[in-house]
Short mmCIF file of C-alpha atoms and ligand atoms in Angstrom, two decimals:
data_model
loop_
_atom_site.label_atom_id
_atom_site.label_comp_id
_atom_site.label_asym_id
_atom_site.label_seq_id
_atom_site.Cartn_x
_atom_site.Cartn_y
_atom_site.Cartn_z
CA MET A 1 -51.75 -0.73 6.67
CA THR A 2 -50.19 0.69 3.34
CA LEU A 3 -46.93 0.19 1.71
CA THR A 4 -45.81 2.99 -0.97
CA MET A 5 -42.72 2.64 -2.76
CA LYS A 6 -42.03 5.34 -5.15
CA ARG A 7 -39.22 5.31 -7.83
CA VAL A 8 -37.03 3.21 -5.63
CA SER A 9 -33.67 2.47 -6.85
CA LYS A 10 -30.78 0.74 -5.26
CA ILE A 11 -26.95 0.79 -6.52
CA PHE A 12 -24.57 -1.31 -5.38
CA LYS A 13 -20.97 -0.12 -5.29
CA ASP A 14 -18.05 -2.17 -5.64
CA GLY A 15 -14.92 -0.08 -5.97
CA PRO A 16 -15.02 1.55 -9.19
CA ASN A 17 -18.09 -0.48 -10.79
CA GLU A 18 -21.74 0.50 -9.89
CA PHE A 19 -24.51 -2.15 -10.35
CA LYS A 20 -28.36 -0.72 -10.31
CA ALA A 21 -29.99 -3.83 -8.76
CA LEU A 22 -32.98 -1.76 -8.87
CA ASN A 23 -34.31 0.67 -11.18
CA ASP A 24 -37.42 3.15 -10.39
CA VAL A 25 -39.57 0.71 -8.52
CA SER A 26 -43.02 1.82 -7.57
CA LEU A 27 -45.80 -0.03 -6.17
CA GLU A 28 -48.24 -0.12 -3.51
CA VAL A 29 -49.68 -2.61 -1.54
CA ASN A 30 -52.73 -2.47 0.80
CA SER A 31 -54.18 -4.49 3.81
CA GLY A 32 -55.43 -7.49 2.92
CA GLU A 33 -53.47 -7.67 -0.40
CA PHE A 34 -50.82 -10.25 -1.21
CA VAL A 35 -48.81 -9.65 -4.06
CA ALA A 36 -46.39 -11.74 -5.62
CA VAL A 37 -42.87 -10.83 -7.21
CA ILE A 38 -41.30 -13.06 -9.39
CA GLY A 39 -38.02 -12.65 -11.73
CA PRO A 40 -35.15 -14.96 -12.26
CA SER A 41 -32.40 -15.57 -10.00
CA GLY A 42 -30.22 -12.34 -9.63
CA SER A 43 -33.22 -10.10 -11.11
CA GLY A 44 -32.76 -8.02 -7.75
CA LYS A 45 -36.08 -9.99 -5.67
CA SER A 46 -33.91 -10.16 -2.53
CA THR A 47 -32.84 -6.80 -2.77
CA PHE A 48 -36.45 -5.15 -3.58
CA LEU A 49 -37.79 -7.45 -0.49
CA SER A 50 -34.96 -6.20 1.89
CA THR A 51 -35.72 -2.36 0.51
CA ALA A 52 -39.28 -2.45 1.40
CA GLY A 53 -38.51 -3.85 4.94
CA ALA A 54 -36.11 -1.20 5.58
CA LEU A 55 -33.19 -3.67 5.90
CA LEU A 56 -31.66 -1.91 3.20
CA SER A 57 -31.57 1.97 2.23
CA PRO A 58 -32.91 2.96 -0.81
CA THR A 59 -29.93 4.84 -2.99
CA GLY A 60 -32.78 7.10 -4.27
CA GLY A 61 -36.53 7.12 -4.27
CA SER A 62 -39.12 7.04 -1.12
CA ILE A 63 -40.69 4.13 1.16
CA GLU A 64 -43.55 5.22 2.86
CA ILE A 65 -45.07 2.39 5.63
CA ASP A 66 -48.28 4.04 6.91
CA GLY A 67 -47.42 7.31 5.69
CA GLN A 68 -44.10 6.91 7.91
CA HIS A 69 -40.75 7.98 5.63
CA VAL A 70 -38.89 5.10 6.47
CA ALA A 71 -35.57 5.86 4.60
CA ASP A 72 -35.19 9.16 6.86
CA LEU A 73 -35.66 7.24 9.84
CA PRO A 74 -32.41 6.77 12.49
CA ASP A 75 -30.97 3.56 12.92
CA LYS A 76 -32.70 2.78 16.08
CA GLN A 77 -36.53 3.77 14.61
CA LYS A 78 -35.79 1.46 11.77
CA THR A 79 -35.37 -1.52 14.18
CA ARG A 80 -38.08 -0.97 16.26
CA LEU A 81 -40.68 -0.62 12.90
CA ARG A 82 -39.36 -3.56 12.07
CA LEU A 83 -40.01 -5.38 15.34
CA GLU A 84 -43.08 -3.56 15.56
CA LYS A 85 -44.88 -3.74 12.24
CA ILE A 86 -42.73 -6.12 9.99
CA GLY A 87 -43.00 -10.09 9.77
CA PHE A 88 -39.85 -11.14 7.47
CA VAL A 89 -39.95 -15.17 6.44
CA PHE A 90 -36.57 -16.28 4.35
CA GLN A 91 -35.76 -18.84 2.45
CA THR A 92 -34.18 -21.12 5.11
CA ALA A 93 -35.81 -20.83 8.46
CA ASN A 94 -33.24 -19.39 9.94
CA LEU A 95 -33.94 -20.67 13.50
CA ILE A 96 -31.86 -20.12 16.32
CA PRO A 97 -30.39 -23.69 17.13
CA TYR A 98 -30.25 -23.76 20.97
CA LEU A 99 -33.78 -22.39 21.34
CA ASN A 100 -36.88 -24.65 21.26
CA VAL A 101 -39.80 -23.75 19.37
CA THR A 102 -41.60 -21.84 21.88
CA ASP A 103 -38.66 -20.14 22.44
CA GLN A 104 -38.38 -19.05 18.64
CA LEU A 105 -41.23 -17.49 19.22
CA HIS A 106 -40.91 -15.95 22.68
CA VAL A 107 -37.40 -14.23 21.86
CA ILE A 108 -39.38 -11.81 19.54
CA ASN A 109 -41.72 -10.84 21.94
CA VAL A 110 -38.79 -10.22 24.60
CA MET A 111 -37.03 -8.08 21.86
CA ALA A 112 -40.06 -6.45 21.01
CA LYS A 113 -41.04 -5.95 24.69
CA ASN A 114 -44.30 -7.01 23.67
CA LYS A 115 -46.43 -8.27 26.75
CA LYS A 116 -49.69 -7.78 25.26
CA ARG A 117 -50.73 -11.13 24.17
CA LYS A 118 -49.11 -13.63 26.24
CA GLY A 119 -51.25 -16.90 24.96
CA TYR A 120 -50.86 -16.05 21.49
CA GLU A 121 -47.39 -17.58 21.01
CA ALA A 122 -49.11 -20.89 22.23
CA ASP A 123 -51.97 -19.99 19.89
CA LEU A 124 -49.93 -19.48 17.06
CA LEU A 125 -48.03 -22.89 17.31
CA GLN A 126 -51.19 -24.59 17.84
CA HIS A 127 -52.86 -22.77 14.40
CA PHE A 128 -49.92 -24.00 12.30
CA GLY A 129 -49.89 -27.38 14.27
CA LEU A 130 -47.05 -27.75 16.04
CA GLU A 131 -48.31 -28.18 19.45
CA HIS A 132 -46.74 -31.34 19.38
CA ARG A 133 -43.15 -29.71 18.87
CA THR A 134 -43.34 -26.99 21.12
CA GLY A 135 -40.23 -28.31 23.39
CA ASN A 136 -38.31 -29.63 20.29
CA PHE A 137 -35.10 -28.02 18.89
CA PRO A 138 -34.44 -27.02 15.01
CA ASN A 139 -32.57 -29.93 14.24
CA GLU A 140 -35.39 -32.73 15.62
CA LEU A 141 -37.51 -30.97 13.16
CA SER A 142 -38.69 -31.48 9.38
CA GLY A 143 -38.03 -29.07 7.01
CA GLY A 144 -41.84 -27.98 6.94
CA GLU A 145 -41.98 -27.78 10.33
CA ARG A 146 -39.23 -25.57 10.67
CA GLN A 147 -40.28 -23.39 7.87
CA ARG A 148 -43.90 -23.33 9.85
CA VAL A 149 -42.00 -22.23 13.01
CA ALA A 150 -40.26 -19.37 10.74
CA ILE A 151 -43.83 -17.91 9.88
CA ALA A 152 -45.28 -18.48 13.19
CA ARG A 153 -42.25 -16.18 14.37
CA ALA A 154 -42.87 -13.50 11.47
CA LEU A 155 -46.32 -13.42 13.02
CA VAL A 156 -45.83 -13.52 16.52
CA ASN A 157 -45.49 -9.58 16.88
CA GLU A 158 -48.69 -9.18 14.78
CA PRO A 159 -46.97 -7.46 11.86
CA ASP A 160 -49.17 -5.17 9.38
CA LEU A 161 -46.72 -6.03 6.33
CA ILE A 162 -45.39 -9.30 5.75
CA LEU A 163 -42.35 -9.86 3.71
CA ALA A 164 -41.27 -13.65 2.50
CA ASP A 165 -38.47 -14.19 0.25
CA GLU A 166 -38.89 -17.43 -1.43
CA PRO A 167 -40.58 -19.15 1.58
CA THR A 168 -41.18 -22.34 -0.19
CA ALA A 169 -37.48 -22.86 -1.79
CA SER A 170 -36.84 -25.52 0.71
CA LEU A 171 -39.74 -27.55 0.66
CA ASP A 172 -41.46 -29.92 -1.41
CA SER A 173 -44.31 -28.80 -3.75
CA GLN A 174 -47.15 -29.78 -1.33
CA ARG A 175 -45.15 -28.46 1.74
CA GLY A 176 -44.72 -25.14 -0.40
CA ARG A 177 -47.85 -24.67 -1.54
CA GLU A 178 -49.38 -25.31 2.19
CA VAL A 179 -46.85 -22.68 3.80
CA VAL A 180 -47.94 -20.37 0.90
CA GLU A 181 -51.80 -21.00 1.75
CA LEU A 182 -50.89 -20.10 5.52
CA ILE A 183 -49.43 -17.00 4.49
CA ALA A 184 -52.01 -15.80 2.46
CA ALA A 185 -54.81 -17.04 5.16
CA GLU A 186 -53.14 -14.46 7.43
CA ILE A 187 -53.18 -11.50 5.10
CA HIS A 188 -56.58 -12.29 3.99
CA GLU A 189 -58.30 -12.96 7.20
CA ARG A 190 -56.61 -10.23 9.53
CA GLY A 191 -56.30 -7.94 6.84
CA LYS A 192 -52.69 -7.74 6.97
CA ALA A 193 -50.62 -6.66 3.55
CA GLY A 194 -48.08 -9.27 2.37
CA ILE A 195 -45.30 -9.30 -0.47
CA MET A 196 -43.91 -12.94 -1.56
CA VAL A 197 -40.76 -12.83 -3.86
CA THR A 198 -40.54 -16.65 -5.39
CA HIS A 199 -39.40 -18.37 -8.77
CA ASP A 200 -42.01 -20.96 -7.94
CA GLU A 201 -44.86 -20.20 -10.67
CA ARG A 202 -47.04 -23.09 -8.98
CA VAL A 203 -48.13 -21.03 -5.89
CA LEU A 204 -49.33 -17.86 -7.64
CA ASP A 205 -52.99 -18.66 -7.96
CA VAL A 206 -52.85 -18.19 -3.91
CA CYS A 207 -52.15 -14.71 -4.20
CA ASP A 208 -54.17 -11.54 -5.49
CA ARG A 209 -51.66 -9.85 -8.04
CA VAL A 210 -48.41 -11.31 -9.81
CA LEU A 211 -45.68 -8.58 -10.67
CA MET A 212 -42.51 -9.47 -12.31
CA ILE A 213 -39.02 -7.75 -11.86
CA LYS A 214 -36.33 -8.28 -14.36
CA ASP A 215 -33.30 -6.14 -14.34
CA GLY A 216 -34.24 -4.32 -11.42
CA GLN A 217 -37.66 -3.18 -12.54
CA LEU A 218 -40.64 -3.91 -11.91
CA VAL A 219 -43.73 -4.89 -14.68
CA GLU A 220 -47.14 -5.87 -13.64
CA THR A 221 -48.12 -9.14 -15.21
CA GLU A 222 -51.47 -10.59 -16.08
CA THR A 223 -50.45 -13.36 -18.45
CA ILE A 224 -49.03 -15.20 -15.53
CA ARG A 225 -52.33 -16.49 -13.98
N1 LIG B 1 -24.51 -6.16 -1.08
C1 LIG B 1 -24.62 -6.50 -2.46
N2 LIG B 1 -23.16 -5.80 -3.17
C2 LIG B 1 -23.04 -5.77 -4.67
N3 LIG B 1 -24.32 -6.28 -5.58
C3 LIG B 1 -25.13 -7.07 -4.75
C4 LIG B 1 -25.32 -6.96 -3.56
N4 LIG B 1 -26.79 -7.85 -2.83
C5 LIG B 1 -26.91 -7.90 -4.23
N5 LIG B 1 -26.33 -7.67 -5.55
C6 LIG B 1 -26.53 -8.02 -6.82
O1 LIG B 1 -27.75 -7.51 -6.91
C7 LIG B 1 -28.34 -8.33 -8.21
C8 LIG B 1 -29.90 -8.49 -7.41
O2 LIG B 1 -29.52 -9.49 -6.33
P1 LIG B 1 -30.63 -10.04 -5.66
O3 LIG B 1 -30.36 -11.14 -4.50
O4 LIG B 1 -31.71 -9.08 -5.29
O5 LIG B 1 -31.01 -11.20 -6.44
P2 LIG B 1 -32.20 -12.02 -6.55
O6 LIG B 1 -33.70 -11.72 -7.54
O7 LIG B 1 -33.16 -12.35 -5.09
O8 LIG B 1 -31.70 -13.57 -6.99
P3 LIG B 1 -31.93 -15.10 -6.24
O9 LIG B 1 -33.34 -15.44 -7.35
O10 LIG B 1 -31.04 -15.95 -6.74
O11 LIG B 1 -32.28 -15.05 -4.76
C9 LIG B 1 -27.43 -9.55 -8.53
O12 LIG B 1 -26.26 -9.58 -9.45
C10 LIG B 1 -26.25 -9.70 -7.06
O13 LIG B 1 -25.28 -10.16 -7.45
MG1 LIG B 2 -32.97 -13.68 -3.49
#
């Protein structure tokens, strides 16, 4: 799996005003690589990640996932690509209130019409230490448990690319670190590609590369680690 972004820009228009949230962003991420992107609030981190994951269309530049040009795809195919190849983890778990833990994962496989690995949902929940919580609803879980369900849900479609937007934001530092280590293990052991945007500099040692985004521009950093 390779994600290639070339000179990607994103301009938000608000009446007569234009705001350049991404300015000529280029990046390549390969299987087995976990890239962190840090930057202050408003620097374009979420815009960058949503664009990389085909949730937002870029204004300019190109994005390829495994050689497929994402921006040109019709919406239906973009949705399919996301369901088949991409796992998103957001800042808050965004679980569905009326589904128990098992069904949070199952609903993704139903949407993706994925029948290939029936036992995988249970395996993932066990892997993330949630086997005793499978019948519980989100309001019965701790913040760390909810976020682990969200990560398991992001992985249930066996994505090649994992995109995480501040996955530690709602957690204390120990829980936050555990969550990032789980994501890193998934990337390194199963040869997935991953990008995490974060404010949290304490978890950067788990990542392979650290980039910084500032005013919509991406720069490689070596001084941070
Ligand atoms: N839909 C939109 N319309 C107009 N402006 C937007 C839109 N989405 C984001 N922006 C602007 O683009 C800039 C980058 O936003 P973005 O959400 O990517 O920042 P961020 O780095 O993720 O910030 P945070 O750390 O606070 O989550 C901000 O100035 C924001 O106001
Ligand atoms: Mg953000």
